[in-house]
Short mmCIF file of N, CA and C in Angstrom, two decimals:
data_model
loop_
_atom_site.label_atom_id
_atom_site.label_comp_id
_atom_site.label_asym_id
_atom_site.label_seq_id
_atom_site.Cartn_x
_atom_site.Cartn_y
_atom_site.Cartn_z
N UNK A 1 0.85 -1.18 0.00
CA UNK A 1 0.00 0.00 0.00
C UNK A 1 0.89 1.24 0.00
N UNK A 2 0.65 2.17 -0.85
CA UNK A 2 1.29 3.72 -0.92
C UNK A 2 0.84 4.41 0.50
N UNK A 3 1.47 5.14 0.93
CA UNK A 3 1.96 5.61 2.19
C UNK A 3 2.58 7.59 1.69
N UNK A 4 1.55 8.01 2.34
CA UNK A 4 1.92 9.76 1.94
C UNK A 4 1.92 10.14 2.95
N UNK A 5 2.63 11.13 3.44
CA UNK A 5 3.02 11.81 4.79
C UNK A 5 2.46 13.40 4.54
N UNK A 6 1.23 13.53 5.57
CA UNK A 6 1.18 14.93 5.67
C UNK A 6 1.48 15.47 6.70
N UNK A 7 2.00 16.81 6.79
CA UNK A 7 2.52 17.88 8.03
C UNK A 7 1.44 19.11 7.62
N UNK A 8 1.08 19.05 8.61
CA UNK A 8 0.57 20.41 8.64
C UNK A 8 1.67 21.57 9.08
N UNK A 9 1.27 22.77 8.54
CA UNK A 9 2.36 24.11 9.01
C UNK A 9 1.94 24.73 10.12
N UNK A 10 2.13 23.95 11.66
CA UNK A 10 2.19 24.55 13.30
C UNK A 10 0.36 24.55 13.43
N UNK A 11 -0.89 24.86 12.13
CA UNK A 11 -1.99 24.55 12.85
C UNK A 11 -2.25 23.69 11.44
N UNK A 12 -3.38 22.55 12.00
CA UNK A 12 -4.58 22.25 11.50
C UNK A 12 -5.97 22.46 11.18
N UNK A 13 -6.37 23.11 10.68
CA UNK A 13 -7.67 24.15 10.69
C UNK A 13 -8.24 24.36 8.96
N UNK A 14 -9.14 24.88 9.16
CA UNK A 14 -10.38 24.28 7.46
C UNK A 14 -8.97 25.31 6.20
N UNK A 15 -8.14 26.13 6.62
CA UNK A 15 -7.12 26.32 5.24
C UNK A 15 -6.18 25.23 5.26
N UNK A 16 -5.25 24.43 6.23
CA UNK A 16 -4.61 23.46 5.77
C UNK A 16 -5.65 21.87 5.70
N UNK A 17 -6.33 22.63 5.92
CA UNK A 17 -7.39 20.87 5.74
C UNK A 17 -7.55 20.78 4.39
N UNK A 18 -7.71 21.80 3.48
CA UNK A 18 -7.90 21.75 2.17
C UNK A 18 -7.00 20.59 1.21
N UNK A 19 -5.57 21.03 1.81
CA UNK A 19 -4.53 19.95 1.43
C UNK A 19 -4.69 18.51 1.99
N UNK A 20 -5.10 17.81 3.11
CA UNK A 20 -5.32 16.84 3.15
C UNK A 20 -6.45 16.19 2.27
N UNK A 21 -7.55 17.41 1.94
CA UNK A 21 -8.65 16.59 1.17
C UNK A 21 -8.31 16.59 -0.21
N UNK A 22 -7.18 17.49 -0.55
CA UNK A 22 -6.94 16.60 -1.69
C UNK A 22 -6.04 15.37 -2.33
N UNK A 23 -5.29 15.29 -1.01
CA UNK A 23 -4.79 13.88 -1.00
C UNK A 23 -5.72 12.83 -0.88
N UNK A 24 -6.73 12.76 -0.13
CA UNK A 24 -7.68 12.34 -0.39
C UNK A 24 -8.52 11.91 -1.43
N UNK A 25 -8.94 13.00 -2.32
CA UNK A 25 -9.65 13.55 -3.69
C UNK A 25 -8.41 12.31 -4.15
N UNK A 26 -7.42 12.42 -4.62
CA UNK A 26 -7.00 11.95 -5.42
C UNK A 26 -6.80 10.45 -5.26
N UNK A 27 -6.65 10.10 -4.02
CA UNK A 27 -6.77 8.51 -3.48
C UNK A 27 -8.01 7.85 -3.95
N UNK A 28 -9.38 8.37 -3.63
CA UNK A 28 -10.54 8.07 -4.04
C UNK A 28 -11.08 8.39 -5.67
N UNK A 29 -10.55 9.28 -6.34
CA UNK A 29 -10.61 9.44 -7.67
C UNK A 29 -9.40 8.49 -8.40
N UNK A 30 -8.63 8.06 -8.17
CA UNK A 30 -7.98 6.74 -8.45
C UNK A 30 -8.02 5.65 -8.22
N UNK A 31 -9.37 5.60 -7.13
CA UNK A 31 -9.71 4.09 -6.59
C UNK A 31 -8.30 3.87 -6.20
N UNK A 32 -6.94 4.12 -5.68
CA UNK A 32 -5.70 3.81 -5.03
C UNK A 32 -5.61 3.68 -3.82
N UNK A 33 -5.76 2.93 -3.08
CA UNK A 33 -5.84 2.28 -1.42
C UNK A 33 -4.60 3.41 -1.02
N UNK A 34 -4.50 4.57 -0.27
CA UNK A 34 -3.20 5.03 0.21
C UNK A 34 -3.39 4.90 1.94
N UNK A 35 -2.23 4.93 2.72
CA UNK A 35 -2.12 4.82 3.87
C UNK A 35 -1.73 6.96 4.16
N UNK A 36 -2.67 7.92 4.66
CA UNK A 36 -2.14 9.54 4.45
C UNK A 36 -1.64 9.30 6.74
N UNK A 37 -0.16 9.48 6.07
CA UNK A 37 0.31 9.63 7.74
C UNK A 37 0.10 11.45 8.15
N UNK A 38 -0.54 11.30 9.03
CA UNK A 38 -0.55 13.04 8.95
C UNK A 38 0.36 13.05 10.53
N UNK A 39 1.69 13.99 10.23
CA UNK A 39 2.69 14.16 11.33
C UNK A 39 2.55 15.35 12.19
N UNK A 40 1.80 15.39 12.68
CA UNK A 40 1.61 16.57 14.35
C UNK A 40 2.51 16.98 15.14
N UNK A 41 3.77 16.00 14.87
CA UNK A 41 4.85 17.07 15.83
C UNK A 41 4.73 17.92 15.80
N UNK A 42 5.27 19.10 14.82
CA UNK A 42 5.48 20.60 14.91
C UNK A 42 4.14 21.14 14.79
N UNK A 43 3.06 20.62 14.99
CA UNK A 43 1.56 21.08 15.07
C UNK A 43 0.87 21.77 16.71
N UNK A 44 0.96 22.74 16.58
CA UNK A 44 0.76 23.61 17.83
C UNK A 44 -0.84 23.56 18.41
N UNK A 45 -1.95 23.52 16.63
CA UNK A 45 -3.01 23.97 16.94
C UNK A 45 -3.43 22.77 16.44
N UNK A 46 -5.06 22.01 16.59
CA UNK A 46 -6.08 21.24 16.10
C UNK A 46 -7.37 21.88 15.98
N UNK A 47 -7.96 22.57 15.18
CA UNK A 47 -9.12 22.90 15.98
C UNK A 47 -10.29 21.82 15.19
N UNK A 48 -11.27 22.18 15.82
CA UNK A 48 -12.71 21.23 15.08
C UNK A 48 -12.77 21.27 13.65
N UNK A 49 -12.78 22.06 12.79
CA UNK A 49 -12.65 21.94 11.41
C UNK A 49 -11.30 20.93 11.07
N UNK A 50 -10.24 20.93 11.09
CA UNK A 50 -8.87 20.61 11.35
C UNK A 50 -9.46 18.40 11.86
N UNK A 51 -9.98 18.67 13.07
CA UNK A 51 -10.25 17.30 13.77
C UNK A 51 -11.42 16.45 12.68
N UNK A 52 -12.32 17.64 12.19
CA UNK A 52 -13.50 17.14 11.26
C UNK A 52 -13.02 16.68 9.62
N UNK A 53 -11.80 17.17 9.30
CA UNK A 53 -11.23 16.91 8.30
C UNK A 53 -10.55 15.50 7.97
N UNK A 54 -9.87 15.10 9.31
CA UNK A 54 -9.22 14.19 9.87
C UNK A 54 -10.25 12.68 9.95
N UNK A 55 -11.45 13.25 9.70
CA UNK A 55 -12.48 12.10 10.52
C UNK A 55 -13.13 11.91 8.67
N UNK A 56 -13.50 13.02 7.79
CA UNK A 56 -13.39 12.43 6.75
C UNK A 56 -12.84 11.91 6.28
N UNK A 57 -11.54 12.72 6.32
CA UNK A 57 -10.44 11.80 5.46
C UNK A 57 -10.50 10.36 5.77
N UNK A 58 -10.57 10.11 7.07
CA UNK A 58 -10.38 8.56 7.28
C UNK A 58 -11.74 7.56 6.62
N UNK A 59 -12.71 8.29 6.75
CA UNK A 59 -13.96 7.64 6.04
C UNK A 59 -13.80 6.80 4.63
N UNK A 60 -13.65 8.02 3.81
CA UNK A 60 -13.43 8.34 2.86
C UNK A 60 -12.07 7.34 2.49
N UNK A 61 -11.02 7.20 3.09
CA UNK A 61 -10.15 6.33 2.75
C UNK A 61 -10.24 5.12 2.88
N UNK A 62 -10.92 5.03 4.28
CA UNK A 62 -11.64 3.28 4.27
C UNK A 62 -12.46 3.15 3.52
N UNK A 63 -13.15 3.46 2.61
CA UNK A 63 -14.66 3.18 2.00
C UNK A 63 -13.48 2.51 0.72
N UNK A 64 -12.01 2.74 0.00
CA UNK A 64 -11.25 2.86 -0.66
C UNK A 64 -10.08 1.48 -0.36
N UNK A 65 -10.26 0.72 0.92
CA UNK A 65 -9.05 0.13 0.99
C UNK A 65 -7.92 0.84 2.09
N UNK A 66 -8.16 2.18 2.13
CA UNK A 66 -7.06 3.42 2.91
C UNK A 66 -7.06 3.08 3.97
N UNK A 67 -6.28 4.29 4.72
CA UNK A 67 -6.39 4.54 6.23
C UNK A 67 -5.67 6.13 6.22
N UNK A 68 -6.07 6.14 7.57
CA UNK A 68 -5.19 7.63 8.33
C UNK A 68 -4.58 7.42 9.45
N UNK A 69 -3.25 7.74 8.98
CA UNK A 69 -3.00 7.31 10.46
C UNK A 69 -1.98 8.51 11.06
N UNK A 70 -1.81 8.69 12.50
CA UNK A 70 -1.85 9.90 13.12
C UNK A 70 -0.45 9.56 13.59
N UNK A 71 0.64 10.83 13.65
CA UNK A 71 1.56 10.56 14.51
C UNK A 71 1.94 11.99 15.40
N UNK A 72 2.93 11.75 16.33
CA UNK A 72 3.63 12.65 16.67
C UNK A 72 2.38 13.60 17.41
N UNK A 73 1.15 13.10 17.81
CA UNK A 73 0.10 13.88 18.85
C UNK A 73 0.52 14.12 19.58
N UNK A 74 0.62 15.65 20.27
CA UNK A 74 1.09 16.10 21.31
C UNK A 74 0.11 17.10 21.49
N UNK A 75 0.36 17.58 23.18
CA UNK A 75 -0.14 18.91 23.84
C UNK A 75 -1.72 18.82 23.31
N UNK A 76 -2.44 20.11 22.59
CA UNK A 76 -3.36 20.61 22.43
C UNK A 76 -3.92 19.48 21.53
N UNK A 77 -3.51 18.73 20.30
CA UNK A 77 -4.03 17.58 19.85
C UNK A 77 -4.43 16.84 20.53
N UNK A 78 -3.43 16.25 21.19
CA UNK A 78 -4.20 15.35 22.24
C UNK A 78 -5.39 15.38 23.01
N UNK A 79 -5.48 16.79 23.61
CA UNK A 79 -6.26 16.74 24.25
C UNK A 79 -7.66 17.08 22.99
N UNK A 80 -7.65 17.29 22.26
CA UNK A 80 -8.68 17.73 21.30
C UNK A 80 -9.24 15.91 21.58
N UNK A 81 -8.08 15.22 21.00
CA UNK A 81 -8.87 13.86 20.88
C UNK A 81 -9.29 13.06 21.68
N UNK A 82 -8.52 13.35 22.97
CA UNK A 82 -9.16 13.04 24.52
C UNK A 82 -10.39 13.32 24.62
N UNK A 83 -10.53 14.89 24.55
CA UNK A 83 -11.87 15.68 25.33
C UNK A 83 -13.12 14.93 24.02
N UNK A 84 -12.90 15.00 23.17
CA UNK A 84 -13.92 14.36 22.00
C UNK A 84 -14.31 12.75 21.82
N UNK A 85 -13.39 12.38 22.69
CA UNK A 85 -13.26 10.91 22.49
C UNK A 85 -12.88 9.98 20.95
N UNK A 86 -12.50 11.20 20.56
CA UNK A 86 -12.04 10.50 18.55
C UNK A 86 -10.61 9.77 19.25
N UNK A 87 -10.22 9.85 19.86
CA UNK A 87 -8.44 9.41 19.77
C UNK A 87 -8.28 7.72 19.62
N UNK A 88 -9.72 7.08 19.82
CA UNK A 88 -9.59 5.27 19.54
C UNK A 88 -10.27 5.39 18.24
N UNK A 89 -10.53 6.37 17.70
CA UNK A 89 -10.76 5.93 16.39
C UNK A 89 -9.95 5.75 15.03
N UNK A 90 -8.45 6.68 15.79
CA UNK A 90 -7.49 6.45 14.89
C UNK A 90 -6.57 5.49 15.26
N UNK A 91 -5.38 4.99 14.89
CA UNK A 91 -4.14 4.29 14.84
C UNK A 91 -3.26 5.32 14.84
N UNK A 92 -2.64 5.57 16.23
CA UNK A 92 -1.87 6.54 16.77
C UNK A 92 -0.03 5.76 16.83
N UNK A 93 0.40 6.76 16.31
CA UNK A 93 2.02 6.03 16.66
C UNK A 93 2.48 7.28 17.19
N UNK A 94 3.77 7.05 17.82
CA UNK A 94 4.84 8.30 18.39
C UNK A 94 5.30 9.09 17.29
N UNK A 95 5.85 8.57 16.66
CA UNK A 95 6.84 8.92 15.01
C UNK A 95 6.52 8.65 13.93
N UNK A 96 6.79 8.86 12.69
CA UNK A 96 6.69 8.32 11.49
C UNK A 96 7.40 6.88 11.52
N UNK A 97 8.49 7.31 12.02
CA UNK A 97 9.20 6.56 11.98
C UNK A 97 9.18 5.05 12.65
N UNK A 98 8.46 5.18 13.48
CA UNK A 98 7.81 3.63 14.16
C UNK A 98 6.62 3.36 13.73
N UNK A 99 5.94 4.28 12.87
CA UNK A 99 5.01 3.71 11.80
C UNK A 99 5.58 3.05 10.98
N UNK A 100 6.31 3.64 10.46
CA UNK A 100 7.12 2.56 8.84
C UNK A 100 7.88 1.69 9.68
N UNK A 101 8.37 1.54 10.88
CA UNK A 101 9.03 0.18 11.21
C UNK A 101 7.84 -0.86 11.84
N UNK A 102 6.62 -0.14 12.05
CA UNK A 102 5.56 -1.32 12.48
C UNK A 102 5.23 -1.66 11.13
N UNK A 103 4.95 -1.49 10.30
CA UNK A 103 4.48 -1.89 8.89
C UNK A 103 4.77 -2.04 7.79
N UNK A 104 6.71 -1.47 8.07
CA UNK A 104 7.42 -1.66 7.48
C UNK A 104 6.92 -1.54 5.60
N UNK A 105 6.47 -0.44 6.03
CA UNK A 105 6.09 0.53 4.69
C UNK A 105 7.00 1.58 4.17
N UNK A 106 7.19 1.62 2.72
CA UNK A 106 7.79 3.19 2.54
C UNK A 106 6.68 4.08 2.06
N UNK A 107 7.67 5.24 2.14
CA UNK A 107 6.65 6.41 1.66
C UNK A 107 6.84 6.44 0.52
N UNK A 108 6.11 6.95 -0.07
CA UNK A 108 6.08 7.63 -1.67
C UNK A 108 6.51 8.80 -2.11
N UNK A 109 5.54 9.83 -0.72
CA UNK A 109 5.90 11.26 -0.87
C UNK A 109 5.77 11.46 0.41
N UNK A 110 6.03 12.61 0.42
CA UNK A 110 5.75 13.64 1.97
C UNK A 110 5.37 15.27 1.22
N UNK A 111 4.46 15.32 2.07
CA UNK A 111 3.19 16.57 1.81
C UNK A 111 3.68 17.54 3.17
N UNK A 112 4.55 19.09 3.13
CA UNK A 112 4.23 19.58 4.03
C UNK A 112 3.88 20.93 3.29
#
């Protein structure tokens, strides 16, 4: 399975959500099963548009074969997915990097 890495730039919110949905758009308009790692380290902010984006995307990628999977949640993310209770709905890792060694996937690209 193809494996794309998104970073958001310090927030997540409905202007960088745009870019995840079209990684998206294009996963599902290719019928192409992708795995979109979205990397939160350097991500300061989450807000509800940002968290609501996150919850399509994953829909939308499972309906496809996909997934979303989350890394590097810290501080204010976290607690977004705590206080909401979304945080068991994703597949959470520390790093990218212990994502691709649990599944021992490469990437294709990286999206920041």
């Amino acid at each position: 399975m193809r494996v794309q890495i998104f970073r958001p730039n310090r927030i997540l919110s409905s202007e960088s959500s745009y870019e995840l949905a079209s990684l998206v758009d294009d996963a599902v308009t290719s019928n192409t099963p992708v795995t979109i790692v979205v990397d939160l380290w350097d991500t300061a902010l989450v807000d509800s548009r940002g968290l609501s984006a996150m919850m399509r995307a994953m829909q939308r990628l499972r309906e496809i074969g996909g997934d979303i999977v989350l890394c590097g949640v810290l501080g204010q993310a976290k607690i977004l997915l705590d206080i909401t209770d979304t945080y068991k709905l994703f597949k959470v890792y520390d790093t990218v990097s212990s994502f691709l060694a649990a599944t021992q996937l490469e990437t294709s690209h990286s999206v920041d």
